[in-house]
Amino acid sequence: MLKSPYDTDCITWSPQGRLFQIEYAMEAIKQGSLCVGLKSNDYAILATLNRAPSKLAEYQQKLYEIDEHIGLCFSGLTADGRLICKYLRTEALNYKYTHGTNINPQRLVGKLSDKAQIKTQRHSKRPYGVGCLVIGLDENGPHVYETSPDANFYEYYAVAIGARCQSAKTYLEKNYETFSNLSKDELIIHAVKAVKSSAQSDVELNGRSVSVAIVGRDTPFKFLTSDEIEATLSQLSQAMEVEV
Amino acid sequence: MSKFNPYNDNGGTVVAVAVGSRVVIGGDTRISNGYNILSRNYNKVTQLTSTNFIATSGQVTDAQTLHKLLLAKVALYKHQHGHEPSLKALSKLLCVTLYSRRFFPYYTFNLLCGIDDDGQGKVFGYDAIGSFDELKYGAQGSGQQLSISILDNQMKGTNRNDDYSFNGDPVGLVKDVFNAIAERDIYTGDHVLIWDVSPQGINQSAFNLRSD
């Protein structure tokens, strides 16, 4: 994207009817590492590829629990992501305290989008620099949502965002129609495969660089342990060796 | 014209006994208003974490609000720390929560019980504004005075000239204590819900008290 004379702040339109600052904010997501979300009739899964700032550092966590029925991961400015996580947790907790029930995931995502919209219409603020994937459960089953700095949110069967997400998207597009009745383990394999398809060959995939979490009708939100992830990864690499 | 009194005692008793790595918590299920019974089936005990419980007597609406608030605070703690709060952390949390309402208190008399990080069963007793102490056993509510002497006699062992020490079943002791309370306290009765909490798990039971 080339620089434009109309991109100084959020409150200036371009002659073509675009707000460039928001579009630039969307670019920030592509700098972040991969996030994948997908669902079946009974489960929704988030998987992320984590980054470490150097060989000496720990992998940075991008996948968080919001409530027992909602989880979140993000790509982009991780600091913005963590603040969003804090906000969503507080909102979900307040709703549960007042109403005695779990908040509807779509309403929660809508609240976040409302907050994001404010940041696109003030001269003194900047848009969020993250896109979030949210999985949640309501009475109709599991859902996957994507939020973005332009204050929109969309619901998906399967989605991928972040660096090199196109490979993951291609994999999901090929396979998503088979997801509906899969078992939990089969769905997890698809999620990890989608992450693998986007990872470059020099990226090490292990139980710490890959995070996976699941929520379902009979399963409150939980992370897969690094052992479980490693087992899935080695299962996949053995299968791939067989194929070759 | 009489001034509106925000406080009302709904009666009832809660008892807790800690023995080794185990704690037994009991609460009767009656709520009253004066000479009337409002419910015979009300649970006064809330589970806050996998091993920790709060049992409250006093005003039901304040107790319900307090329990809801603590559940929310425990959820927030779990998000921030990645694990459940220890009984020690919870005990201070309850203290500051109660004291935050020092000038319009929760009309609640609490027992916080469970298994601490050191694997020992413990009971913490509170007054309405947050003063607390670690105890081996405790009782709160309308039957407190009737029951605490029995518990002192069985559990403490001071002021005895013999070698008696309680080595029976704490669940049986709690049952006996409630039966004793119900004989004379009109606000305690109907049923008792008992939680037997140990590292092996939680065993919940109920038994009937006098209905009069």
GROMACS .gro file of C-alpha atoms in nm:
model
  456
    1MET     CA    1   0.000   0.000   0.000
    2LEU     CA    2   0.143   0.333  -0.101
    3LYS     CA    3   0.139   0.642   0.118
    4SER     CA    4  -0.155   0.873   0.057
    5PRO     CA    5  -0.221   1.240   0.135
    6TYR     CA    6  -0.541   1.142   0.322
    7ASP     CA    7  -0.391   0.898   0.572
    8THR     CA    8  -0.280   1.124   0.857
    9ASP     CA    9  -0.565   1.045   1.091
   10CYS     CA   10  -0.881   0.844   1.131
   11ILE     CA   11  -1.114   1.134   1.076
   12THR     CA   12  -1.009   1.217   0.721
   13TRP     CA   13  -1.187   1.053   0.428
   14SER     CA   14  -1.012   0.997   0.096
   15PRO     CA   15  -1.192   1.110  -0.222
   16GLN     CA   16  -1.268   0.743  -0.294
   17GLY     CA   17  -1.452   0.714   0.038
   18ARG     CA   18  -1.179   0.528   0.227
   19LEU     CA   19  -1.035   0.576   0.574
   20PHE     CA   20  -0.671   0.484   0.523
   21GLN     CA   21  -0.573   0.467   0.891
   22ILE     CA   22  -0.820   0.187   0.940
   23GLU     CA   23  -0.689   0.005   0.635
   24TYR     CA   24  -0.333   0.043   0.764
   25ALA     CA   25  -0.447  -0.101   1.098
   26MET     CA   26  -0.577  -0.408   0.914
   27GLU     CA   27  -0.228  -0.450   0.769
   28ALA     CA   28  -0.091  -0.485   1.121
   29ILE     CA   29  -0.275  -0.814   1.155
   30LYS     CA   30  -0.081  -0.959   0.863
   31GLN     CA   31   0.240  -0.890   1.057
   32GLY     CA   32   0.120  -1.108   1.341
   33SER     CA   33   0.161  -1.485   1.350
   34LEU     CA   34  -0.103  -1.730   1.244
   35CYS     CA   35  -0.437  -1.794   1.415
   36VAL     CA   36  -0.682  -2.061   1.300
   37GLY     CA   37  -1.042  -2.116   1.410
   38LEU     CA   38  -1.284  -2.389   1.306
   39LYS     CA   39  -1.591  -2.571   1.428
   40SER     CA   40  -1.807  -2.879   1.399
   41ASN     CA   41  -2.164  -2.927   1.521
   42ASP     CA   42  -2.037  -2.988   1.874
   43TYR     CA   43  -1.695  -2.828   1.913
   44ALA     CA   44  -1.507  -2.512   1.819
   45ILE     CA   45  -1.129  -2.501   1.816
   46LEU     CA   46  -0.867  -2.228   1.811
   47ALA     CA   47  -0.507  -2.299   1.716
   48THR     CA   48  -0.218  -2.054   1.707
   49LEU     CA   49   0.140  -2.051   1.595
   50ASN     CA   50   0.334  -1.869   1.865
   51ARG     CA   51   0.645  -1.658   1.819
   52ALA     CA   52   0.945  -1.610   2.041
   53PRO     CA   53   1.135  -1.282   2.009
   54SER     CA   54   1.464  -1.473   2.016
   55LYS     CA   55   1.606  -1.821   2.068
   56LEU     CA   56   1.656  -1.739   2.435
   57ALA     CA   57   1.297  -1.630   2.490
   58GLU     CA   58   0.978  -1.812   2.573
   59TYR     CA   59   0.704  -1.833   2.314
   60GLN     CA   60   0.452  -1.555   2.362
   61GLN     CA   61   0.102  -1.667   2.455
   62LYS     CA   62  -0.176  -1.555   2.221
   63LEU     CA   63  -0.460  -1.784   2.322
   64TYR     CA   64  -0.667  -1.693   2.626
   65GLU     CA   65  -0.974  -1.810   2.811
   66ILE     CA   66  -1.246  -1.548   2.841
   67ASP     CA   67  -1.501  -1.757   3.025
   68GLU     CA   68  -1.579  -2.125   3.057
   69HIS     CA   69  -1.764  -2.110   2.725
   70ILE     CA   70  -1.556  -1.853   2.532
   71GLY     CA   71  -1.195  -1.836   2.416
   72LEU     CA   72  -0.992  -1.585   2.219
   73CYS     CA   73  -0.674  -1.562   2.019
   74PHE     CA   74  -0.534  -1.268   1.824
   75SER     CA   75  -0.285  -1.167   1.556
   76GLY     CA   76  -0.114  -0.829   1.544
   77LEU     CA   77  -0.015  -0.596   1.825
   78THR     CA   78  -0.012  -0.841   2.114
   79ALA     CA   79  -0.039  -0.564   2.374
   80ASP     CA   80  -0.370  -0.453   2.222
   81GLY     CA   81  -0.478  -0.815   2.221
   82ARG     CA   82  -0.411  -0.862   2.591
   83LEU     CA   83  -0.605  -0.549   2.680
   84ILE     CA   84  -0.897  -0.673   2.472
   85CYS     CA   85  -0.876  -1.003   2.656
   86LYS     CA   86  -0.895  -0.821   2.991
   87TYR     CA   87  -1.196  -0.620   2.872
   88LEU     CA   88  -1.383  -0.926   2.745
   89ARG     CA   89  -1.315  -1.117   3.067
   90THR     CA   90  -1.451  -0.831   3.275
   91GLU     CA   91  -1.761  -0.797   3.060
   92ALA     CA   92  -1.831  -1.171   3.067
   93LEU     CA   93  -1.783  -1.183   3.444
   94ASN     CA   94  -2.009  -0.882   3.504
   95TYR     CA   95  -2.280  -1.035   3.287
   96LYS     CA   96  -2.258  -1.363   3.477
   97TYR     CA   97  -2.273  -1.180   3.811
   98THR     CA   98  -2.581  -0.979   3.710
   99HIS     CA   99  -2.771  -1.239   3.510
  100GLY     CA  100  -2.653  -1.566   3.661
  101THR     CA  101  -2.590  -1.712   3.314
  102ASN     CA  102  -2.313  -1.714   3.056
  103ILE     CA  103  -2.304  -1.423   2.815
  104ASN     CA  104  -2.399  -1.494   2.456
  105PRO     CA  105  -2.070  -1.500   2.259
  106GLN     CA  106  -2.210  -1.295   1.973
  107ARG     CA  107  -2.317  -1.020   2.212
  108LEU     CA  108  -1.975  -1.016   2.370
  109VAL     CA  109  -1.804  -0.989   2.031
  110GLY     CA  110  -2.053  -0.713   1.943
  111LYS     CA  111  -1.948  -0.521   2.255
  112LEU     CA  112  -1.587  -0.542   2.144
  113SER     CA  113  -1.678  -0.417   1.798
  114ASP     CA  114  -1.867  -0.124   1.950
  115LYS     CA  115  -1.556  -0.034   2.146
  116ALA     CA  116  -1.345  -0.069   1.832
  117GLN     CA  117  -1.577   0.161   1.639
  118ILE     CA  118  -1.518   0.445   1.883
  119LYS     CA  119  -1.150   0.422   1.805
  120THR     CA  120  -1.222   0.476   1.435
  121GLN     CA  121  -1.413   0.797   1.482
  122ARG     CA  122  -1.200   1.007   1.719
  123HIS     CA  123  -0.910   1.226   1.617
  124SER     CA  124  -0.722   1.140   1.934
  125LYS     CA  125  -0.742   0.762   1.916
  126ARG     CA  126  -0.600   0.493   1.693
  127PRO     CA  127  -0.779   0.174   1.589
  128TYR     CA  128  -0.692  -0.156   1.761
  129GLY     CA  129  -0.393  -0.323   1.600
  130VAL     CA  130  -0.524  -0.679   1.633
  131GLY     CA  131  -0.769  -0.912   1.472
  132CYS     CA  132  -0.925  -1.155   1.716
  133LEU     CA  133  -1.066  -1.501   1.661
  134VAL     CA  134  -1.327  -1.586   1.921
  135ILE     CA  135  -1.482  -1.928   1.980
  136GLY     CA  136  -1.790  -1.953   2.195
  137LEU     CA  137  -2.081  -2.172   2.286
  138ASP     CA  138  -2.447  -2.077   2.308
  139GLU     CA  139  -2.771  -2.274   2.311
  140ASN     CA  140  -2.743  -2.328   1.934
  141GLY     CA  141  -2.397  -2.478   1.956
  142PRO     CA  142  -2.042  -2.362   1.891
  143HIS     CA  143  -1.951  -2.049   1.695
  144VAL     CA  144  -1.637  -1.894   1.548
  145TYR     CA  145  -1.609  -1.517   1.508
  146GLU     CA  146  -1.345  -1.284   1.368
  147THR     CA  147  -1.313  -0.922   1.481
  148SER     CA  148  -1.097  -0.663   1.312
  149PRO     CA  149  -0.981  -0.304   1.361
  150ASP     CA  150  -1.247  -0.176   1.123
  151ALA     CA  151  -1.498  -0.261   1.399
  152ASN     CA  152  -1.669  -0.534   1.202
  153PHE     CA  153  -1.716  -0.887   1.313
  154TYR     CA  154  -1.803  -1.191   1.107
  155GLU     CA  155  -1.905  -1.545   1.187
  156TYR     CA  156  -1.725  -1.833   1.018
  157TYR     CA  157  -1.732  -2.206   0.967
  158ALA     CA  158  -1.352  -2.186   0.960
  159VAL     CA  159  -1.108  -1.897   0.940
  160ALA     CA  160  -0.738  -1.813   0.949
  161ILE     CA  161  -0.567  -1.476   1.003
  162GLY     CA  162  -0.210  -1.357   1.039
  163ALA     CA  163   0.109  -1.416   0.847
  164ARG     CA  164   0.084  -1.665   0.559
  165CYS     CA  165  -0.277  -1.739   0.648
  166GLN     CA  166  -0.364  -1.807   0.284
  167SER     CA  167  -0.221  -2.161   0.300
  168ALA     CA  168  -0.430  -2.236   0.607
  169LYS     CA  169  -0.737  -2.079   0.443
  170THR     CA  170  -0.688  -2.292   0.133
  171TYR     CA  171  -0.664  -2.605   0.346
  172LEU     CA  172  -0.978  -2.508   0.539
  173GLU     CA  173  -1.172  -2.424   0.223
  174LYS     CA  174  -1.093  -2.768   0.086
  175ASN     CA  175  -1.202  -2.949   0.402
  176TYR     CA  176  -1.459  -2.744   0.595
  177GLU     CA  177  -1.763  -2.919   0.451
  178THR     CA  178  -1.655  -3.241   0.622
  179PHE     CA  179  -1.620  -3.083   0.966
  180SER     CA  180  -1.983  -3.099   1.088
  181ASN     CA  181  -1.989  -3.448   1.237
  182LEU     CA  182  -1.625  -3.507   1.312
  183SER     CA  183  -1.510  -3.625   1.652
  184LYS     CA  184  -1.312  -3.399   1.880
  185ASP     CA  185  -0.981  -3.565   1.792
  186GLU     CA  186  -1.041  -3.552   1.416
  187LEU     CA  187  -1.125  -3.183   1.440
  188ILE     CA  188  -0.808  -3.115   1.639
  189ILE     CA  189  -0.605  -3.286   1.368
  190HIS     CA  190  -0.756  -3.055   1.105
  191ALA     CA  191  -0.672  -2.750   1.317
  192VAL     CA  192  -0.310  -2.856   1.364
  193LYS     CA  193  -0.283  -2.947   0.995
  194ALA     CA  194  -0.405  -2.598   0.902
  195VAL     CA  195  -0.137  -2.444   1.125
  196LYS     CA  196   0.127  -2.676   0.976
  197SER     CA  197   0.033  -2.580   0.621
  198SER     CA  198   0.117  -2.216   0.690
  199ALA     CA  199   0.433  -2.273   0.887
  200GLN     CA  200   0.756  -2.222   0.700
  201SER     CA  201   1.001  -2.510   0.694
  202ASP     CA  202   1.245  -2.345   0.932
  203VAL     CA  203   0.980  -2.286   1.199
  204GLU     CA  204   0.992  -2.541   1.480
  205LEU     CA  205   0.650  -2.686   1.561
  206ASN     CA  206   0.625  -2.824   1.912
  207GLY     CA  207   0.393  -2.822   2.214
  208ARG     CA  208   0.499  -2.467   2.307
  209SER     CA  209   0.514  -2.299   1.969
  210VAL     CA  210   0.167  -2.430   1.885
  211SER     CA  211  -0.128  -2.365   2.116
  212VAL     CA  212  -0.466  -2.531   2.078
  213ALA     CA  213  -0.786  -2.481   2.277
  214ILE     CA  214  -1.131  -2.632   2.247
  215VAL     CA  215  -1.482  -2.555   2.367
  216GLY     CA  216  -1.787  -2.773   2.320
  217ARG     CA  217  -2.134  -2.865   2.441
  218ASP     CA  218  -1.990  -3.109   2.692
  219THR     CA  219  -1.651  -2.943   2.724
  220PRO     CA  220  -1.585  -2.615   2.905
  221PHE     CA  221  -1.305  -2.414   2.746
  222LYS     CA  222  -0.973  -2.584   2.793
  223PHE     CA  223  -0.621  -2.578   2.651
  224LEU     CA  224  -0.464  -2.888   2.507
  225THR     CA  225  -0.150  -2.973   2.702
  226SER     CA  226   0.180  -2.945   2.521
  227ASP     CA  227   0.207  -3.327   2.540
  228GLU     CA  228  -0.126  -3.367   2.360
  229ILE     CA  229  -0.017  -3.119   2.092
  230GLU     CA  230   0.317  -3.296   2.044
  231ALA     CA  231   0.134  -3.627   2.010
  232THR     CA  232  -0.086  -3.480   1.734
  233LEU     CA  233   0.216  -3.322   1.561
  234SER     CA  234   0.415  -3.647   1.560
  235GLN     CA  235   0.106  -3.836   1.444
  236LEU     CA  236   0.085  -3.596   1.149
  237SER     CA  237   0.453  -3.610   1.058
  238GLN     CA  238   0.443  -3.992   1.067
  239ALA     CA  239   0.142  -3.988   0.834
  240MET     CA  240   0.322  -3.749   0.602
  241GLU     CA  241   0.629  -3.976   0.595
  242VAL     CA  242   0.402  -4.262   0.494
  243GLU     CA  243   0.252  -4.051   0.214
  244VAL     CA  244   0.596  -3.960   0.077
  245MET     CA  245  -4.331   0.618   6.164
  246SER     CA  246  -4.050   0.370   6.202
  247LYS     CA  247  -3.726   0.402   6.011
  248PHE     CA  248  -3.660   0.141   5.744
  249ASN     CA  249  -3.437  -0.130   5.887
  250PRO     CA  250  -3.226  -0.285   5.614
  251TYR     CA  251  -3.122  -0.581   5.825
  252ASN     CA  252  -3.312  -0.900   5.895
  253ASP     CA  253  -3.183  -1.224   6.046
  254ASN     CA  254  -3.304  -1.528   5.854
  255GLY     CA  255  -3.172  -1.768   6.114
  256GLY     CA  256  -3.004  -2.104   6.072
  257THR     CA  257  -2.670  -2.248   6.167
  258VAL     CA  258  -2.353  -2.354   5.992
  259VAL     CA  259  -2.085  -2.577   6.144
  260ALA     CA  260  -1.744  -2.688   6.022
  261VAL     CA  261  -1.485  -2.926   6.167
  262ALA     CA  262  -1.130  -2.981   6.036
  263VAL     CA  263  -0.950  -3.306   6.112
  264GLY     CA  264  -0.612  -3.377   5.950
  265SER     CA  265  -0.640  -3.333   5.576
  266ARG     CA  266  -1.016  -3.340   5.589
  267VAL     CA  267  -1.286  -3.086   5.666
  268VAL     CA  268  -1.655  -3.148   5.723
  269ILE     CA  269  -1.901  -2.866   5.662
  270GLY     CA  270  -2.266  -2.866   5.757
  271GLY     CA  271  -2.545  -2.614   5.715
  272ASP     CA  272  -2.911  -2.648   5.798
  273THR     CA  273  -3.162  -2.573   5.524
  274ARG     CA  274  -3.419  -2.360   5.702
  275ILE     CA  275  -3.474  -1.988   5.641
  276SER     CA  276  -3.703  -1.801   5.876
  277ASN     CA  277  -3.851  -1.459   5.924
  278GLY     CA  278  -3.955  -1.409   6.282
  279TYR     CA  279  -4.182  -1.701   6.369
  280ASN     CA  280  -4.243  -1.789   6.006
  281ILE     CA  281  -4.055  -2.035   5.792
  282LEU     CA  282  -3.967  -1.906   5.446
  283SER     CA  283  -3.802  -2.221   5.315
  284ARG     CA  284  -3.715  -2.569   5.438
  285ASN     CA  285  -3.481  -2.638   5.144
  286TYR     CA  286  -3.231  -2.359   5.123
  287ASN     CA  287  -2.859  -2.426   5.078
  288LYS     CA  288  -2.631  -2.200   5.282
  289VAL     CA  289  -2.301  -2.337   5.148
  290THR     CA  290  -2.128  -2.239   4.824
  291GLN     CA  291  -1.832  -2.411   4.667
  292LEU     CA  292  -1.574  -2.152   4.564
  293THR     CA  293  -1.290  -2.370   4.432
  294SER     CA  294  -1.230  -2.742   4.392
  295THR     CA  295  -1.145  -2.773   4.764
  296ASN     CA  296  -1.277  -2.458   4.932
  297PHE     CA  297  -1.625  -2.368   5.053
  298ILE     CA  298  -1.800  -2.078   5.222
  299ALA     CA  299  -2.085  -2.140   5.465
  300THR     CA  300  -2.289  -1.839   5.573
  301SER     CA  301  -2.561  -1.767   5.825
  302GLY     CA  302  -2.739  -1.437   5.883
  303GLN     CA  303  -2.932  -1.244   5.622
  304VAL     CA  304  -2.999  -1.449   5.311
  305THR     CA  305  -2.990  -1.165   5.059
  306ASP     CA  306  -2.652  -1.043   5.188
  307ALA     CA  307  -2.524  -1.400   5.193
  308GLN     CA  308  -2.633  -1.461   4.833
  309THR     CA  309  -2.475  -1.137   4.715
  310LEU     CA  310  -2.155  -1.212   4.905
  311HIS     CA  311  -2.133  -1.562   4.756
  312LYS     CA  312  -2.195  -1.428   4.403
  313LEU     CA  313  -1.930  -1.163   4.452
  314LEU     CA  314  -1.676  -1.414   4.580
  315LEU     CA  315  -1.743  -1.650   4.287
  316ALA     CA  316  -1.673  -1.360   4.049
  317LYS     CA  317  -1.355  -1.268   4.239
  318VAL     CA  318  -1.237  -1.630   4.231
  319ALA     CA  319  -1.300  -1.643   3.854
  320LEU     CA  320  -1.096  -1.325   3.809
  321TYR     CA  321  -0.817  -1.468   4.026
  322LYS     CA  322  -0.812  -1.781   3.809
  323HIS     CA  323  -0.785  -1.573   3.492
  324GLN     CA  324  -0.503  -1.360   3.633
  325HIS     CA  325  -0.300  -1.629   3.809
  326GLY     CA  326  -0.369  -1.936   3.596
  327HIS     CA  327  -0.471  -2.141   3.901
  328GLU     CA  328  -0.726  -2.146   4.181
  329PRO     CA  329  -0.670  -1.933   4.491
  330SER     CA  330  -0.537  -2.116   4.796
  331LEU     CA  331  -0.749  -2.123   5.109
  332LYS     CA  332  -0.506  -1.873   5.264
  333ALA     CA  333  -0.553  -1.632   4.973
  334LEU     CA  334  -0.930  -1.678   4.985
  335SER     CA  335  -0.936  -1.611   5.358
  336LYS     CA  336  -0.780  -1.267   5.310
  337LEU     CA  337  -1.001  -1.203   5.007
  338LEU     CA  338  -1.314  -1.265   5.213
  339CYS     CA  339  -1.175  -1.042   5.489
  340VAL     CA  340  -1.115  -0.742   5.263
  341THR     CA  341  -1.445  -0.798   5.083
  342LEU     CA  342  -1.631  -0.783   5.415
  343TYR     CA  343  -1.430  -0.485   5.542
  344SER     CA  344  -1.495  -0.292   5.220
  345ARG     CA  345  -1.850  -0.270   5.354
  346ARG     CA  346  -1.738  -0.162   5.700
  347PHE     CA  347  -1.994   0.121   5.711
  348PHE     CA  348  -2.291  -0.076   5.574
  349PRO     CA  349  -2.195  -0.434   5.652
  350TYR     CA  350  -2.307  -0.756   5.494
  351TYR     CA  351  -2.522  -0.911   5.766
  352THR     CA  352  -2.339  -1.239   5.728
  353PHE     CA  353  -2.158  -1.469   5.968
  354ASN     CA  354  -1.922  -1.681   5.768
  355LEU     CA  355  -1.717  -1.994   5.789
  356LEU     CA  356  -1.460  -2.035   5.514
  357CYS     CA  357  -1.340  -2.395   5.501
  358GLY     CA  358  -1.142  -2.625   5.281
  359ILE     CA  359  -0.800  -2.776   5.220
  360ASP     CA  360  -0.503  -2.540   5.206
  361ASP     CA  361  -0.189  -2.570   4.995
  362ASP     CA  362  -0.017  -2.760   5.276
  363GLY     CA  363  -0.277  -3.036   5.246
  364GLN     CA  364  -0.435  -2.959   5.584
  365GLY     CA  365  -0.806  -2.907   5.633
  366LYS     CA  366  -0.879  -2.568   5.788
  367VAL     CA  367  -1.171  -2.355   5.905
  368PHE     CA  368  -1.169  -1.975   5.917
  369GLY     CA  369  -1.439  -1.798   6.120
  370TYR     CA  370  -1.548  -1.441   6.045
  371ASP     CA  371  -1.759  -1.169   6.197
  372ALA     CA  372  -1.974  -0.941   5.983
  373ILE     CA  373  -1.698  -0.688   5.915
  374GLY     CA  374  -1.416  -0.921   5.828
  375SER     CA  375  -1.232  -1.005   6.147
  376PHE     CA  376  -1.115  -1.363   6.106
  377ASP     CA  377  -0.912  -1.633   6.267
  378GLU     CA  378  -0.799  -1.982   6.174
  379LEU     CA  379  -0.985  -2.247   6.372
  380LYS     CA  380  -0.993  -2.622   6.406
  381TYR     CA  381  -1.372  -2.607   6.418
  382GLY     CA  382  -1.636  -2.335   6.405
  383ALA     CA  383  -2.005  -2.260   6.425
  384GLN     CA  384  -2.199  -1.953   6.315
  385GLY     CA  385  -2.563  -1.853   6.330
  386SER     CA  386  -2.859  -1.892   6.560
  387GLY     CA  387  -2.733  -2.225   6.693
  388GLN     CA  388  -2.377  -2.112   6.754
  389GLN     CA  389  -2.398  -2.086   7.133
  390LEU     CA  390  -2.580  -2.416   7.161
  391SER     CA  391  -2.322  -2.602   6.954
  392ILE     CA  392  -1.988  -2.445   7.031
  393SER     CA  393  -1.968  -2.592   7.381
  394ILE     CA  394  -2.017  -2.943   7.245
  395LEU     CA  395  -1.748  -2.885   6.984
  396ASP     CA  396  -1.512  -2.738   7.246
  397ASN     CA  397  -1.566  -3.042   7.466
  398GLN     CA  398  -1.512  -3.299   7.191
  399MET     CA  399  -1.244  -3.132   6.981
  400LYS     CA  400  -1.037  -2.926   7.221
  401GLY     CA  401  -0.949  -3.165   7.500
  402THR     CA  402  -0.864  -2.893   7.751
  403ASN     CA  403  -1.049  -2.899   8.080
  404ARG     CA  404  -1.069  -3.275   8.073
  405ASN     CA  405  -0.912  -3.493   8.337
  406ASP     CA  406  -0.912  -3.809   8.127
  407ASP     CA  407  -0.720  -3.911   7.816
  408TYR     CA  408  -1.016  -3.871   7.588
  409SER     CA  409  -0.948  -3.732   7.246
  410PHE     CA  410  -1.194  -3.726   6.963
  411ASN     CA  411  -1.112  -3.999   6.718
  412GLY     CA  412  -1.454  -4.062   6.582
  413ASP     CA  413  -1.608  -3.967   6.256
  414PRO     CA  414  -1.633  -3.587   6.218
  415VAL     CA  415  -1.944  -3.634   6.003
  416GLY     CA  416  -2.110  -3.815   6.295
  417LEU     CA  417  -2.004  -3.533   6.529
  418VAL     CA  418  -2.155  -3.268   6.300
  419LYS     CA  419  -2.480  -3.466   6.281
  420ASP     CA  420  -2.497  -3.497   6.658
  421VAL     CA  421  -2.427  -3.125   6.695
  422PHE     CA  422  -2.711  -3.032   6.460
  423ASN     CA  423  -2.952  -3.265   6.635
  424ALA     CA  424  -2.857  -3.101   6.964
  425ILE     CA  425  -2.906  -2.750   6.822
  426ALA     CA  426  -3.242  -2.837   6.668
  427GLU     CA  427  -3.376  -2.951   7.007
  428ARG     CA  428  -3.369  -2.599   7.145
  429ASP     CA  429  -3.315  -2.353   6.857
  430ILE     CA  430  -3.638  -2.282   6.670
  431TYR     CA  431  -3.452  -2.137   6.372
  432THR     CA  432  -3.253  -2.451   6.301
  433GLY     CA  433  -3.426  -2.752   6.155
  434ASP     CA  434  -3.572  -2.932   5.852
  435HIS     CA  435  -3.258  -3.079   5.689
  436VAL     CA  436  -2.882  -3.053   5.706
  437LEU     CA  437  -2.656  -3.059   5.399
  438ILE     CA  438  -2.310  -3.195   5.472
  439TRP     CA  439  -1.992  -3.176   5.264
  440ASP     CA  440  -1.710  -3.411   5.357
  441VAL     CA  441  -1.406  -3.259   5.182
  442SER     CA  442  -1.076  -3.442   5.155
  443PRO     CA  443  -0.796  -3.470   4.898
  444GLN     CA  444  -0.972  -3.784   4.774
  445GLY     CA  445  -1.281  -3.585   4.681
  446ILE     CA  446  -1.601  -3.436   4.809
  447ASN     CA  447  -1.876  -3.647   4.956
  448GLN     CA  448  -2.207  -3.467   4.982
  449SER     CA  449  -2.486  -3.600   5.203
  450ALA     CA  450  -2.805  -3.485   5.368
  451PHE     CA  451  -3.002  -3.586   5.670
  452ASN     CA  452  -3.330  -3.482   5.826
  453LEU     CA  453  -3.381  -3.268   6.133
  454ARG     CA  454  -3.692  -3.187   6.328
  455SER     CA  455  -3.946  -3.000   6.119
  456ASP     CA  456  -4.110  -2.813   6.406
   0.00000   0.00000   0.00000
